[in-house]
Amino acid sequence: MLKAYKITYLSPTSPVRSFTIFGAICWSYKLIHGEKKLKEFLSEFKENQKFLISSAFPYVKDKFLFPKPILPIKGDSADFKVKIQRKDYKKARFITLEVLKEVIDGNIRYEEDFVKFKSSSGIIQSENDDLKIEQKRHTQVRNMINRITNASENLFSIESDFKVYDEYFLVYFIDTGFENEFQRLIKLAEEIGFGGKKSIGWGRVEINNLDPEPLKELIDLNADKFITLSPIIPTERINPGESYYDIETFKSYTENTFEEEKLKKKVLYIKEGSVLRKKDTIMSGQLKEVENGIYQYGLEFPIGVKYV
Amino acid sequence: MSKALKGIIKIECKIRVLTGLHIGGSKENVEIGGIDNIVIKVPVLKLDEAIERDVPYIPGSSIKGKMRALLEWVEKPEGSMQVIALENKGEPCNCGRCRVCKLFGAHKNAKTEEPVRLRVEDFYPTEKTIDMWKKFLDGDFVEVKVENTIDRIKGTALHPRHQERVIPFSEFTGFIKIRVHEGDRKELFDTIIRGIQLLEDDYLGGSGSRGYGKVKFIKEKILWTDYRKQPFEEKTVDENEIANIYGA
Ligand SMILES: [Zn+2]
């Protein structure tokens, strides 16, 4: 069962990706049930996933945006006019549902095919759409008050991008019985804050339910060809020769709200928007134990497509 | 960290500004001839119907920082006779065990088993306050005050300073959140209430010695969310029920 959640940003935040959300959920779980129960939950989850989580993407004027799928380029065989136009499309980061459907159906199979839509504000969208994503630079000044002299010391400022638009993320419940628990965990995560730098006021978010109806048909756990909406820690089930993907290495700190943070081991991710082919229909990502008892989330959130 | 979370107490507060408030938003003078002291502003404030831009707000970290500094003049570190401020020569406490450390966290990553209990959210102006600003400040949200130093001999003004400030009678709303862990005692809640009182008797933001930053906290309501319950339960409580929450 598919659920959609809207995030409204009330302060600067670090990027909200599937593993950020999963991390927040785990912290809530640990706070409510204790460390031992969390360990049990994670080792169970490693084998039998209760749910899948997507990263957060813009939700603008009641429209869901998706990461731009990574498609092959025609290159030299594309016509000259299209080649000139390519730059704008290359820079775009998101597409609308309408454009996504064309990709799913195979009407768009190359990067150059996007030119039948317009590209503006980093979004590939139809002529009638006028979607924009806006960020504002925000400066926070930090200091420490000297208890004796009452003077400000160590004055410094932190710059950040403040998202003016909302975002959404999706959760697909494989175990539908877990939905109520998830609701409680996400509510607690919202109270505590999302992502990094919470101690300086980052991560204030408001999370509300959204109607997932328009997206219901898109999610296909059994598809062997798919676009992922979450970064994947790959297993050998992915067929790299028949896939189009971007990779990144990621090194993160553990949650530091309650304990001293630890640097986690580096993991390799296939980025959101990658178009992948699996060798079978079994889950191709993994929940990876990066250190004893510390896991990194890396399962796919698959949108089935006709071609790769 | 082994103490399970029972729930979160949220104090919904209004902060009423009694004497002009200045919480600085820039580190240096932006440009010569510009405003010397700029009030911190949120780039975008979403209200029910509208969006306002560059609106003054009170960062939770400012409230928290000041409250902690004041509490450290009355609270003592574990096993000490002297208040924290004197014990630590002006630096925040890092014992990891006293009430201040339990609420605010130990300073500079001192090894501690104690989870941080306090989160002060940013406080944003009410719609009524924004309307008042627009009305009285010709569409602006802050007042620009020119402060002169008088040359005693010539009787002329020297180096005028331009200072932005939030005008008196402005009101901001927000939440003070206190996490309640297994084994916590009500004294933690009381410490926050004391911190609020100390803050009311002192000042918030800059230029306090010149009379700025007098504020009053108005407790609107207290909410308690019990996370041990499934589905979780959020309800309004009065101050007398706090003792039950802590299980005193
Ligand atoms: Zn201490």
Coordinates of C-alpha atoms and ligand atoms in Angstrom, one line a residue:
Chain A
M1 CA 0.0 0.0 0.0
L2 CA 1.3 3.4 -1.0
K3 CA 1.4 6.4 1.2
A4 CA 2.5 10.0 0.4
Y5 CA 3.7 12.6 2.9
K6 CA 4.2 16.3 2.4
I7 CA 7.1 18.1 4.1
T8 CA 6.8 21.8 4.7
Y9 CA 10.2 23.3 5.7
L10 CA 10.1 25.7 8.6
S11 CA 13.9 26.1 8.9
P12 CA 16.9 25.2 6.8
T13 CA 17.4 21.4 6.6
S14 CA 20.1 19.1 5.2
P15 CA 18.8 17.2 2.1
V16 CA 16.0 14.8 3.0
R17 CA 16.8 11.5 1.2
S18 CA 15.4 8.0 1.8
F19 CA 18.2 7.1 4.2
T20 CA 17.7 10.4 6.2
I21 CA 14.1 9.4 6.7
F22 CA 14.9 5.8 7.5
G23 CA 17.5 7.1 10.0
A24 CA 14.9 9.3 11.7
I25 CA 12.5 6.4 11.9
C26 CA 15.1 4.2 13.5
W27 CA 15.9 6.9 16.1
S28 CA 12.2 7.2 16.9
Y29 CA 12.0 3.5 17.2
K30 CA 15.0 3.4 19.6
L31 CA 13.5 6.1 21.7
I32 CA 10.2 4.4 22.1
H33 CA 11.2 0.8 22.2
G34 CA 14.9 0.9 23.4
E35 CA 18.1 -0.2 21.7
K36 CA 17.6 -4.0 21.9
K37 CA 14.2 -3.8 20.1
L38 CA 15.7 -1.6 17.4
K39 CA 18.4 -4.2 16.8
E40 CA 15.8 -6.9 16.4
F41 CA 13.8 -4.6 14.2
L42 CA 16.7 -4.0 11.9
S43 CA 17.9 -7.6 11.6
E44 CA 14.3 -8.6 10.8
F45 CA 14.0 -5.7 8.3
K46 CA 17.2 -6.8 6.5
E47 CA 15.6 -10.0 5.4
N48 CA 11.9 -9.0 5.4
Q49 CA 11.3 -5.4 4.5
K50 CA 8.3 -3.9 6.1
F51 CA 8.3 -0.8 3.9
L52 CA 10.2 1.1 1.2
I53 CA 10.9 4.8 1.4
S54 CA 11.6 7.3 -1.4
S55 CA 13.8 10.4 -1.1
A56 CA 12.0 13.7 -0.9
F57 CA 11.3 15.6 -4.1
P58 CA 9.5 18.9 -4.8
Y59 CA 5.8 19.2 -4.5
V60 CA 4.8 22.4 -6.3
K61 CA 1.3 23.7 -6.9
D62 CA -0.2 20.4 -6.0
K63 CA 2.1 18.6 -8.5
F64 CA 4.5 15.8 -7.7
L65 CA 8.0 16.2 -9.2
F66 CA 10.4 13.4 -9.9
P67 CA 14.1 13.1 -10.4
K68 CA 15.0 13.4 -14.0
P69 CA 15.6 9.9 -15.2
I70 CA 19.1 9.2 -16.4
L71 CA 18.7 8.3 -20.1
P72 CA 21.2 7.5 -22.8
I73 CA 22.1 10.2 -25.3
K74 CA 21.9 10.0 -29.1
G75 CA 24.9 12.2 -29.3
D76 CA 26.1 12.8 -32.8
S77 CA 23.1 11.1 -34.4
A78 CA 20.7 13.7 -32.9
D79 CA 19.7 16.5 -35.2
F80 CA 21.6 19.8 -35.0
K81 CA 18.8 21.9 -33.5
V82 CA 18.2 19.4 -30.7
K83 CA 21.9 19.3 -29.9
I84 CA 21.9 23.0 -29.3
Q85 CA 18.9 22.8 -27.0
R86 CA 20.4 19.9 -25.0
K87 CA 22.2 22.1 -22.5
D88 CA 19.0 23.3 -20.7
Y89 CA 17.7 19.7 -20.5
K90 CA 21.0 18.4 -19.2
K91 CA 20.9 20.9 -16.4
A92 CA 17.3 20.1 -15.4
R93 CA 16.9 18.1 -12.2
F94 CA 13.2 17.2 -12.1
I95 CA 10.3 16.2 -14.3
T96 CA 6.6 16.3 -13.9
L97 CA 4.3 13.3 -13.7
E98 CA 3.2 13.9 -17.2
V99 CA 6.7 13.7 -18.5
L100 CA 7.4 10.7 -16.3
K101 CA 4.5 8.8 -17.9
E102 CA 6.1 9.4 -21.3
V103 CA 9.3 7.9 -20.0
I104 CA 7.5 4.9 -18.5
D105 CA 5.7 4.2 -21.8
G106 CA 8.9 4.5 -23.8
N107 CA 7.9 7.6 -25.7
I108 CA 11.0 9.2 -24.2
R109 CA 14.0 6.9 -24.4
Y110 CA 16.9 9.3 -25.0
E111 CA 17.9 12.5 -23.2
E112 CA 17.2 14.4 -26.5
D113 CA 13.6 13.2 -26.5
F114 CA 12.9 15.6 -23.6
V115 CA 12.9 18.5 -26.0
K116 CA 9.3 18.0 -26.8
F117 CA 8.6 19.5 -23.3
K118 CA 10.0 22.8 -22.1
S119 CA 12.8 23.1 -19.5
S120 CA 12.5 25.9 -17.0
S121 CA 13.6 26.4 -13.4
G122 CA 15.4 23.1 -13.6
I123 CA 12.1 21.3 -14.3
I124 CA 11.1 19.5 -17.5
Q125 CA 7.4 20.4 -17.8
S126 CA 4.7 20.9 -20.4
E127 CA 4.1 24.3 -22.0
N128 CA 1.1 25.0 -19.9
D129 CA 2.9 24.4 -16.6
D130 CA 4.7 27.1 -14.9
L131 CA 6.4 25.3 -12.0
K132 CA 9.3 26.9 -10.2
I133 CA 11.4 25.8 -7.3
E134 CA 12.7 28.6 -5.1
Q135 CA 15.4 28.7 -2.5
K136 CA 16.5 31.6 -0.3
R137 CA 19.9 32.1 1.2
H138 CA 19.6 32.3 5.0
T139 CA 22.2 33.5 7.3
Q140 CA 22.3 32.5 11.0
V141 CA 24.6 34.2 13.4
R142 CA 26.0 32.0 16.2
N143 CA 27.8 33.0 19.3
M144 CA 28.4 32.0 22.9
I145 CA 27.6 34.2 25.8
N146 CA 30.4 34.6 28.3
R147 CA 28.8 33.9 31.6
I148 CA 31.0 36.4 33.5
T149 CA 31.3 39.3 31.2
N150 CA 27.9 38.8 29.4
A151 CA 29.7 39.4 26.1
S152 CA 29.2 37.5 22.9
E153 CA 32.1 35.4 22.0
N154 CA 33.1 33.3 19.0
L155 CA 30.7 35.1 16.7
F156 CA 30.4 33.3 13.4
S157 CA 27.7 32.9 10.8
I158 CA 26.2 29.9 9.0
E159 CA 24.8 30.2 5.5
S160 CA 22.2 27.8 4.3
D161 CA 19.5 27.4 1.6
F162 CA 16.0 27.6 2.9
K163 CA 13.5 25.8 0.7
V164 CA 10.5 27.9 -0.1
Y165 CA 8.6 25.0 -1.7
D166 CA 7.3 21.9 -0.2
E167 CA 8.5 18.4 -0.8
Y168 CA 7.0 15.0 -0.6
F169 CA 8.2 11.5 0.0
L170 CA 6.5 8.1 -0.5
V171 CA 6.3 5.1 1.6
Y172 CA 5.2 1.7 0.2
F173 CA 4.0 -0.6 3.0
I174 CA 4.9 -4.2 2.2
D175 CA 3.7 -5.1 5.7
T176 CA 0.5 -3.0 5.9
G177 CA 0.2 -3.7 9.6
F178 CA 3.2 -1.5 10.2
E179 CA 1.4 1.7 9.0
N180 CA 0.1 2.9 12.4
E181 CA 3.5 2.4 13.9
F182 CA 5.1 4.3 11.1
Q183 CA 2.7 7.2 11.7
R184 CA 3.8 7.3 15.3
L185 CA 7.5 7.1 14.5
I186 CA 7.3 9.9 11.9
K187 CA 5.3 12.1 14.3
L188 CA 8.1 11.7 16.9
A189 CA 10.8 12.4 14.2
E190 CA 8.9 15.6 13.3
E191 CA 9.0 16.7 16.9
I192 CA 12.7 16.0 17.2
G193 CA 13.7 17.5 13.8
F194 CA 14.8 16.1 10.5
G195 CA 18.4 15.6 9.3
G196 CA 21.5 17.3 10.6
K197 CA 22.4 20.4 12.6
K198 CA 19.3 20.2 14.8
S199 CA 21.0 21.7 17.7
I200 CA 21.2 25.0 15.8
G201 CA 17.6 25.0 14.8
W202 CA 17.8 23.2 11.5
G203 CA 15.4 20.4 10.5
R204 CA 12.1 22.0 11.6
V205 CA 9.5 20.4 9.4
E206 CA 5.8 19.8 9.3
I207 CA 4.7 16.5 7.9
N208 CA 1.2 16.0 6.5
N209 CA -0.5 13.2 4.6
L210 CA -1.0 13.6 0.9
D211 CA -3.3 11.7 -1.4
P212 CA -1.1 9.2 -3.2
E213 CA -3.8 8.3 -5.8
P214 CA -2.1 9.8 -8.9
L215 CA 1.0 7.7 -8.2
K216 CA -0.6 4.4 -7.2
E217 CA -0.1 2.6 -10.5
L218 CA 3.5 3.7 -10.9
I219 CA 5.1 1.7 -8.1
D220 CA 5.9 -1.9 -9.2
L221 CA 8.0 -4.0 -6.8
N222 CA 8.2 -6.8 -9.4
A223 CA 9.4 -4.7 -12.3
D224 CA 12.8 -5.8 -13.7
K225 CA 13.2 -2.5 -15.4
F226 CA 12.7 0.6 -13.3
I227 CA 13.5 4.1 -12.3
T228 CA 14.5 4.4 -8.6
L229 CA 13.2 7.2 -6.4
S230 CA 15.7 6.3 -3.7
P231 CA 19.4 5.8 -3.7
I232 CA 20.4 2.2 -3.8
I233 CA 23.2 0.3 -2.2
P234 CA 23.6 -2.2 -5.1
T235 CA 23.7 -6.0 -4.9
E236 CA 24.8 -8.3 -7.7
R237 CA 21.2 -8.4 -8.8
I238 CA 21.6 -5.2 -10.8
N239 CA 22.7 -5.7 -14.4
P240 CA 25.1 -2.7 -14.8
G241 CA 25.6 -3.3 -18.5
E242 CA 22.0 -2.7 -19.3
S243 CA 21.4 0.2 -16.9
Y244 CA 21.9 4.0 -16.9
Y245 CA 23.0 5.3 -13.6
D246 CA 25.0 7.8 -11.6
I247 CA 26.9 6.8 -8.6
E248 CA 28.1 8.6 -5.5
T249 CA 30.0 7.6 -2.4
F250 CA 28.5 8.7 0.8
K251 CA 30.0 9.1 4.2
S252 CA 27.7 10.3 7.0
Y253 CA 27.6 10.8 10.6
T254 CA 25.3 8.9 12.9
E255 CA 22.5 10.9 14.5
N256 CA 23.9 13.2 17.1
T257 CA 20.8 14.4 19.0
F258 CA 21.3 12.1 21.8
E259 CA 24.9 10.7 21.6
E260 CA 28.2 11.7 20.4
E261 CA 28.2 11.3 16.6
K262 CA 30.2 8.6 14.9
L263 CA 31.5 8.7 11.3
K264 CA 30.0 5.8 9.4
K265 CA 31.9 3.7 6.9
K266 CA 31.7 4.9 3.3
V267 CA 29.0 3.4 1.1
L268 CA 28.5 3.4 -2.6
Y269 CA 25.1 4.5 -3.8
I270 CA 23.3 4.4 -7.2
K271 CA 21.5 7.8 -7.3
E272 CA 17.8 8.6 -7.5
G273 CA 16.7 8.8 -11.1
S274 CA 18.9 6.0 -12.3
V275 CA 17.2 3.7 -14.8
L276 CA 18.0 0.1 -14.0
R277 CA 17.6 -3.4 -15.1
K278 CA 17.5 -6.3 -12.6
K279 CA 18.5 -9.9 -13.3
D280 CA 15.4 -11.1 -11.5
T281 CA 12.5 -9.5 -9.7
I282 CA 14.0 -9.8 -6.2
M283 CA 15.0 -6.6 -4.3
S284 CA 18.2 -5.3 -5.8
G285 CA 19.2 -2.9 -3.1
Q286 CA 20.1 -3.6 0.5
L287 CA 20.0 -2.5 4.1
K288 CA 23.7 -2.7 4.7
E289 CA 25.4 -3.2 8.0
V290 CA 28.2 -0.8 7.7
E291 CA 29.5 -1.4 11.2
N292 CA 28.5 -3.6 14.0
G293 CA 24.9 -2.8 14.6
I294 CA 24.9 0.3 12.4
Y295 CA 22.9 0.1 9.2
Q296 CA 22.7 2.2 6.1
Y297 CA 19.5 2.2 4.2
G298 CA 19.8 1.5 0.4
L299 CA 16.7 -0.2 -0.9
E300 CA 15.2 0.8 -4.2
F301 CA 11.9 2.6 -4.7
P302 CA 11.0 1.3 -8.1
I303 CA 8.8 2.9 -10.8
G304 CA 8.3 0.3 -13.5
V305 CA 9.3 1.2 -17.0
K306 CA 8.8 -0.5 -20.4
Y307 CA 12.3 0.1 -21.7
V308 CA 15.8 0.5 -20.4
Chain B
M1 CA 21.8 6.1 25.9
S2 CA 19.5 3.6 27.6
K3 CA 16.7 5.7 29.1
A4 CA 13.6 5.2 27.0
L5 CA 11.5 8.2 26.0
K6 CA 8.2 8.5 27.6
G7 CA 6.9 11.5 25.7
I8 CA 7.3 15.2 24.9
I9 CA 5.9 18.2 26.8
K10 CA 5.3 21.1 24.5
I11 CA 4.8 24.6 26.0
E12 CA 3.1 26.7 23.5
C13 CA 4.2 30.3 24.3
K14 CA 3.8 33.8 23.1
I15 CA 6.7 36.2 23.6
R16 CA 5.6 39.7 24.0
V17 CA 8.2 42.3 23.3
L18 CA 8.0 45.0 26.0
T19 CA 11.0 47.2 25.0
G20 CA 12.4 47.2 21.4
L21 CA 14.1 44.0 20.6
H22 CA 17.4 43.5 18.7
I23 CA 18.6 40.1 17.7
G24 CA 21.4 40.6 15.2
G25 CA 21.4 39.1 11.8
S26 CA 24.7 40.3 10.4
K27 CA 28.2 39.9 11.6
E28 CA 29.7 43.0 10.3
N29 CA 28.4 46.3 9.0
V30 CA 27.1 45.3 5.6
E31 CA 28.3 48.4 3.8
I32 CA 29.3 51.9 4.8
G33 CA 26.3 54.0 5.2
G34 CA 24.1 50.9 5.5
I35 CA 22.3 49.8 8.6
D36 CA 24.8 48.9 11.3
N37 CA 22.8 46.4 13.1
I38 CA 20.3 44.3 11.2
V39 CA 17.6 42.3 12.8
I40 CA 17.6 38.6 11.9
K41 CA 14.8 37.7 9.4
V42 CA 13.3 34.5 8.1
P43 CA 13.4 34.5 4.2
V44 CA 9.9 33.2 3.9
L45 CA 7.1 33.0 6.5
K46 CA 4.1 30.9 5.5
L47 CA 0.9 32.2 7.2
D48 CA -2.5 30.7 6.8
E49 CA -3.4 32.5 3.6
A50 CA -0.3 34.5 2.6
I51 CA 3.4 34.3 2.3
E52 CA 5.5 37.1 3.9
R53 CA 9.2 37.6 3.1
D54 CA 12.1 38.7 5.3
V55 CA 10.1 38.7 8.4
P56 CA 11.9 39.2 11.8
Y57 CA 11.8 36.2 14.1
I58 CA 13.3 35.1 17.3
P59 CA 15.7 32.1 16.8
G60 CA 15.1 29.3 19.2
S61 CA 18.9 29.1 19.6
S62 CA 19.0 32.7 21.0
I63 CA 16.3 31.9 23.6
K64 CA 18.0 28.7 24.5
G65 CA 21.5 30.2 24.7
K66 CA 20.4 33.1 26.9
M67 CA 18.3 30.9 29.1
R68 CA 21.2 28.5 29.6
A69 CA 23.6 31.3 30.4
L70 CA 21.2 32.7 33.0
L71 CA 20.5 29.3 34.6
E72 CA 24.2 28.7 34.9
W73 CA 24.2 31.5 37.4
V74 CA 21.8 29.7 39.7
E75 CA 22.5 26.0 38.9
K76 CA 25.5 24.1 40.3
P77 CA 27.4 21.3 38.5
E78 CA 27.2 17.9 40.0
G79 CA 29.1 17.7 43.2
S80 CA 30.0 21.4 43.4
M81 CA 29.1 24.2 45.8
Q82 CA 29.7 26.9 43.4
V83 CA 27.3 28.0 40.6
I84 CA 28.3 26.8 37.1
A85 CA 29.2 30.3 35.8
L86 CA 31.8 30.8 38.4
E87 CA 33.0 27.2 38.4
N88 CA 33.6 27.2 34.7
K89 CA 35.1 30.7 34.4
G90 CA 32.4 31.9 32.0
E91 CA 32.3 28.8 29.8
P92 CA 29.1 26.6 29.7
C93 CA 28.9 23.5 31.8
N94 CA 30.2 20.2 30.5
C95 CA 29.8 17.9 33.5
G96 CA 27.2 15.9 31.6
R97 CA 25.1 15.2 34.7
C98 CA 23.6 18.3 36.2
R99 CA 20.2 19.7 35.3
V100 CA 21.6 22.2 32.8
C101 CA 23.5 19.4 31.0
K102 CA 20.5 17.1 31.0
L103 CA 18.3 19.8 29.5
F104 CA 20.7 21.6 27.1
G105 CA 23.4 19.0 26.6
A106 CA 27.0 19.0 27.8
H107 CA 29.2 21.6 26.1
K108 CA 31.8 20.6 23.6
N109 CA 30.9 16.9 23.2
A110 CA 31.9 15.9 26.7
K111 CA 31.2 12.2 27.2
T112 CA 27.7 11.9 28.4
E113 CA 25.1 9.2 28.6
E114 CA 22.4 11.8 28.9
P115 CA 20.1 12.6 26.0
V116 CA 19.4 16.3 25.4
R117 CA 15.9 17.1 26.6
L118 CA 15.3 20.6 25.4
R119 CA 14.4 21.9 22.0
V120 CA 13.3 25.6 21.6
E121 CA 11.8 26.2 18.3
D122 CA 12.1 29.5 16.4
F123 CA 9.4 32.0 17.4
Y124 CA 7.5 33.7 14.6
P125 CA 5.4 36.8 14.7
T126 CA 1.6 36.4 14.8
E127 CA -0.5 37.7 12.0
K128 CA -1.8 40.4 14.2
T129 CA 1.7 41.6 14.8
I130 CA 2.5 41.6 11.1
D131 CA -0.6 43.7 10.5
M132 CA 0.5 46.1 13.3
W133 CA 4.0 46.4 11.8
K134 CA 2.6 47.2 8.4
K135 CA 0.3 49.8 9.8
F136 CA 2.8 51.6 12.0
L137 CA 6.0 51.1 10.1
D138 CA 4.8 52.1 6.6
G139 CA 4.9 48.6 5.3
D140 CA 8.2 47.7 7.0
F141 CA 8.6 45.1 9.7
V142 CA 11.3 46.8 11.7
E143 CA 12.0 50.3 13.0
V144 CA 15.3 51.9 12.2
K145 CA 16.6 53.9 15.1
V146 CA 19.4 56.3 14.8
E147 CA 21.5 56.5 17.9
N148 CA 23.9 59.3 18.3
T149 CA 26.9 59.8 20.5
I150 CA 26.9 63.5 21.4
D151 CA 30.1 65.4 21.3
R152 CA 30.1 67.0 24.7
I153 CA 32.1 70.1 23.7
K154 CA 30.6 71.0 20.4
G155 CA 27.2 69.6 21.2
T156 CA 27.0 67.9 17.8
A157 CA 26.2 64.3 17.0
L158 CA 29.1 61.9 16.3
H159 CA 29.1 58.7 14.4
P160 CA 25.4 58.1 14.2
R161 CA 24.6 54.3 14.4
H162 CA 21.6 52.9 12.7
Q163 CA 19.9 50.1 14.6
E164 CA 17.0 48.0 13.4
R165 CA 14.7 46.8 16.1
V166 CA 11.4 45.0 16.6
I167 CA 8.9 47.5 18.1
P168 CA 7.3 47.0 21.5
F169 CA 4.0 45.2 21.7
S170 CA 5.1 42.8 18.9
E171 CA 4.2 39.2 19.7
F172 CA 5.9 36.0 18.6
T173 CA 4.6 32.4 19.0
G174 CA 6.4 29.1 19.2
F175 CA 7.1 26.0 21.2
I176 CA 9.4 25.0 24.0
K177 CA 9.7 21.2 23.9
I178 CA 10.9 19.1 26.8
R179 CA 11.5 15.4 26.2
V180 CA 10.7 13.2 29.2
H181 CA 12.8 10.1 29.6
E182 CA 12.3 7.2 31.9
G183 CA 13.6 8.2 35.4
D184 CA 13.5 11.9 34.8
R185 CA 12.2 14.1 37.6
K186 CA 9.9 17.1 37.5
E187 CA 12.8 19.4 38.6
L188 CA 13.8 19.4 34.9
F189 CA 10.5 21.0 33.9
D190 CA 10.8 23.4 36.9
T191 CA 14.3 24.4 35.7
I192 CA 12.9 25.5 32.4
I193 CA 10.1 27.5 34.1
R194 CA 12.8 29.1 36.2
G195 CA 14.8 29.8 33.0
I196 CA 11.8 31.6 31.5
Q197 CA 11.5 33.7 34.7
L198 CA 15.2 34.6 34.7
L199 CA 14.9 35.6 31.0
E200 CA 11.9 37.8 31.8
D201 CA 14.0 39.5 34.5
D202 CA 16.9 39.9 32.1
Y203 CA 16.8 40.6 28.4
L204 CA 16.9 38.9 25.1
G205 CA 19.1 39.9 22.2
G206 CA 21.5 42.8 22.0
S207 CA 21.8 46.2 23.7
G208 CA 20.2 45.0 26.9
S209 CA 22.2 47.5 29.0
R210 CA 20.5 50.2 27.0
G211 CA 17.0 48.9 27.9
Y212 CA 16.4 46.7 24.9
G213 CA 15.0 43.2 24.9
K214 CA 12.6 43.1 27.8
V215 CA 10.2 40.3 27.0
K216 CA 7.3 38.5 28.6
F217 CA 6.5 34.8 28.1
I218 CA 2.8 34.0 28.0
K219 CA 2.1 30.3 28.4
E220 CA -0.8 29.6 26.1
K221 CA -1.1 25.9 26.7
I222 CA 0.9 22.8 27.6
L223 CA 0.6 19.7 25.4
W224 CA 1.7 16.2 26.4
T225 CA 2.3 13.5 23.8
D226 CA 2.7 10.1 25.3
Y227 CA 4.7 8.0 22.8
R228 CA 4.4 4.8 24.8
K229 CA 0.8 4.6 23.7
Q230 CA -0.1 3.2 20.3
P231 CA -1.7 5.1 18.7
F232 CA 0.1 7.9 20.4
E233 CA -1.9 10.4 22.3
E234 CA -1.6 14.2 22.4
K235 CA -3.5 16.1 25.0
T236 CA -3.6 19.4 26.7
V237 CA -2.5 19.3 30.4
D238 CA -2.3 21.9 33.1
E239 CA 0.7 22.5 35.2
N240 CA -0.5 20.4 38.1
E241 CA -0.5 17.3 35.9
I242 CA 3.2 17.7 35.1
A243 CA 4.0 15.9 38.3
N244 CA 2.0 12.9 37.2
I245 CA 3.8 12.9 33.8
Y246 CA 7.1 12.7 35.6
G247 CA 5.7 10.1 38.0
A248 CA 6.7 12.0 41.1
Ligands
ZN1 ZN 26.6 20.2 33.9

